Amino acid sequence: HQGVEAGWRWAACEPVTLNGSYTFTRTTMETGAFDRHQLPLTPRNQGAVGVEADLGYGLLFTTQTRIVGPRYLLNDLGNTTRGLGAYAVTDLGMRWRSGKFQAWATAYNVFEREYYDNGGIGGFPHGSREAFNPAAGAHYEIGTQIVF
């Protein structure tokens, strides 16, 4: 495995902060019949861009778009299938902090983007069947935390 990760934050103007990240991953097999083939399910490129806005009174609004590049299917060591397509999803969140207490609500994939987050090949003879697992549509998280 080889790769590069980079991230940045920029206080664009009070109270807004922009942020982003990028990851390049090269995962290849080094010996055998699949020498130099990319490992399945690992995207070569992925990243995110986001905005945070401090609304005062301990409230922080966040939005982030996550972008994931195409990937080969599980068990596709020969890199011969069409694989899993690239996708981008957007999340929204609100966080409130007061002293040692915080609460949050996050909506993931708010635009109901339909995509497959994993899949594989199998069957007999090997590779005769492909299966794709759809990712969750919009889903939500609500939580609280007390820090001691």
Coordinates of C-alpha atoms in Angstrom, one line a residue:
H1 CA 0.0 0.0 0.0
Q2 CA 1.2 3.5 -0.9
G3 CA -0.6 6.7 -0.7
V4 CA -0.9 10.4 0.2
E5 CA -3.3 12.1 2.5
A6 CA -3.8 15.8 2.6
G7 CA -6.3 18.0 4.5
W8 CA -6.9 21.7 4.9
R9 CA -9.0 24.2 7.0
W10 CA -9.4 27.8 6.2
A11 CA -11.2 30.4 8.3
A12 CA -12.7 32.1 5.3
C13 CA -14.6 34.8 7.3
E14 CA -16.0 34.9 10.8
P15 CA -17.9 32.6 11.6
V16 CA -17.3 30.3 8.5
T17 CA -14.6 27.7 8.1
L18 CA -14.0 25.8 4.9
N19 CA -12.3 22.4 5.0
G20 CA -11.4 19.5 2.8
S21 CA -9.4 16.4 2.4
Y22 CA -8.0 14.2 -0.3
T23 CA -6.6 10.7 -0.2
F24 CA -4.7 8.9 -3.0
T25 CA -4.2 5.2 -2.3
R26 CA -2.3 2.7 -4.4
T27 CA -3.0 -0.8 -3.3
T28 CA -1.5 -3.4 -5.6
M29 CA -0.5 -7.0 -5.3
E30 CA 3.2 -7.4 -5.7
T31 CA 3.6 -11.0 -6.7
G32 CA 1.8 -13.9 -8.3
A33 CA -0.7 -14.2 -11.1
F34 CA -2.2 -10.8 -10.2
D35 CA 1.1 -8.8 -9.9
R36 CA 0.5 -5.1 -10.2
H37 CA -3.3 -5.4 -10.1
Q38 CA -5.3 -3.1 -7.8
L39 CA -6.8 -4.6 -4.7
P40 CA -10.6 -4.7 -4.8
L41 CA -12.9 -2.3 -2.9
T42 CA -10.3 0.3 -2.3
P43 CA -10.8 3.5 -4.3
R44 CA -7.7 5.1 -5.7
N45 CA -9.1 8.6 -5.1
Q46 CA -11.4 9.9 -2.4
G47 CA -12.0 13.2 -0.7
A48 CA -14.4 15.6 1.0
V49 CA -15.2 19.3 1.1
G50 CA -17.1 21.0 3.9
V51 CA -18.3 24.1 5.5
E52 CA -18.7 24.8 9.3
A53 CA -20.5 27.8 10.6
D54 CA -20.3 28.9 14.2
L55 CA -23.8 30.3 14.9
G56 CA -23.0 31.4 18.4
Y57 CA -24.5 30.2 21.7
G58 CA -22.6 26.9 21.3
L59 CA -24.2 26.0 18.0
L60 CA -22.2 24.7 15.1
F61 CA -23.7 24.0 11.7
T62 CA -21.8 21.6 9.4
T63 CA -22.1 20.3 5.9
Q64 CA -19.8 18.0 4.0
T65 CA -19.8 16.3 0.6
R66 CA -17.8 13.1 0.5
I67 CA -16.5 11.9 -2.9
V68 CA -15.3 8.3 -3.5
G69 CA -13.8 7.1 -6.8
P70 CA -14.6 3.9 -8.6
R71 CA -13.5 0.5 -7.1
Y72 CA -13.2 -3.1 -8.3
L73 CA -15.6 -5.6 -6.9
L74 CA -14.6 -8.0 -4.0
N75 CA -12.8 -11.1 -5.4
D76 CA -12.0 -9.3 -8.7
L77 CA -8.3 -9.8 -8.3
G78 CA -7.9 -9.6 -12.1
N79 CA -9.6 -6.2 -12.3
T80 CA -11.8 -7.4 -15.1
T81 CA -15.3 -6.3 -14.0
R82 CA -17.0 -2.9 -14.4
G83 CA -16.8 -2.5 -10.6
L84 CA -18.4 0.0 -8.4
G85 CA -19.0 3.5 -9.7
A86 CA -17.8 6.7 -8.2
Y87 CA -20.3 8.6 -6.0
A88 CA -20.7 11.8 -3.9
V89 CA -23.0 12.2 -1.0
T90 CA -23.8 15.2 1.2
D91 CA -24.3 15.3 5.0
L92 CA -25.7 18.0 7.2
G93 CA -25.2 18.4 10.9
M94 CA -25.9 20.6 13.9
R95 CA -23.9 20.4 17.2
W96 CA -24.5 22.2 20.5
R97 CA -21.9 22.5 23.3
S98 CA -22.3 23.8 26.8
G99 CA -19.5 23.2 29.2
K100 CA -18.8 19.4 29.3
F101 CA -22.1 18.6 27.6
Q102 CA -22.7 18.3 23.8
A103 CA -25.6 17.1 21.7
W104 CA -25.8 16.7 17.9
A105 CA -28.0 15.7 15.1
T106 CA -26.6 14.6 11.7
A107 CA -28.4 13.7 8.4
Y108 CA -26.3 11.6 6.1
N109 CA -26.9 11.4 2.4
V110 CA -29.5 14.1 2.6
F111 CA -30.2 14.1 -1.2
E112 CA -31.0 10.4 -1.2
R113 CA -28.1 9.6 -3.7
E114 CA -28.5 6.0 -4.8
Y115 CA -25.2 4.2 -5.1
Y116 CA -23.5 0.9 -4.3
D117 CA -21.0 1.0 -1.5
N118 CA -19.8 -2.6 -1.9
G119 CA -20.2 -5.6 -4.1
G120 CA -18.5 -8.7 -5.2
I121 CA -18.1 -11.5 -7.8
G122 CA -18.5 -15.2 -7.2
G123 CA -20.5 -18.2 -8.4
F124 CA -19.4 -21.2 -10.4
P125 CA -17.4 -21.0 -12.5
H126 CA -15.7 -18.3 -10.5
G127 CA -16.8 -14.8 -11.5
S128 CA -20.0 -15.9 -13.2
R129 CA -22.2 -13.8 -10.9
E130 CA -21.9 -10.2 -9.7
A131 CA -23.7 -8.9 -6.6
F132 CA -24.1 -5.3 -5.6
N133 CA -25.1 -4.0 -2.1
P134 CA -26.9 -0.7 -2.2
A135 CA -25.9 2.0 0.4
A136 CA -28.4 3.4 2.8
G137 CA -30.5 6.3 1.6
A138 CA -30.9 9.3 3.9
H139 CA -30.3 8.2 7.5
Y140 CA -29.9 10.1 10.7
E141 CA -27.9 10.2 14.0
I142 CA -28.8 11.9 17.2
G143 CA -26.5 11.8 20.2
T144 CA -25.3 13.3 23.4
Q145 CA -22.0 13.3 25.3
I146 CA -20.7 14.4 28.6
V147 CA -17.0 14.8 28.9
F148 CA -15.5 14.2 32.4

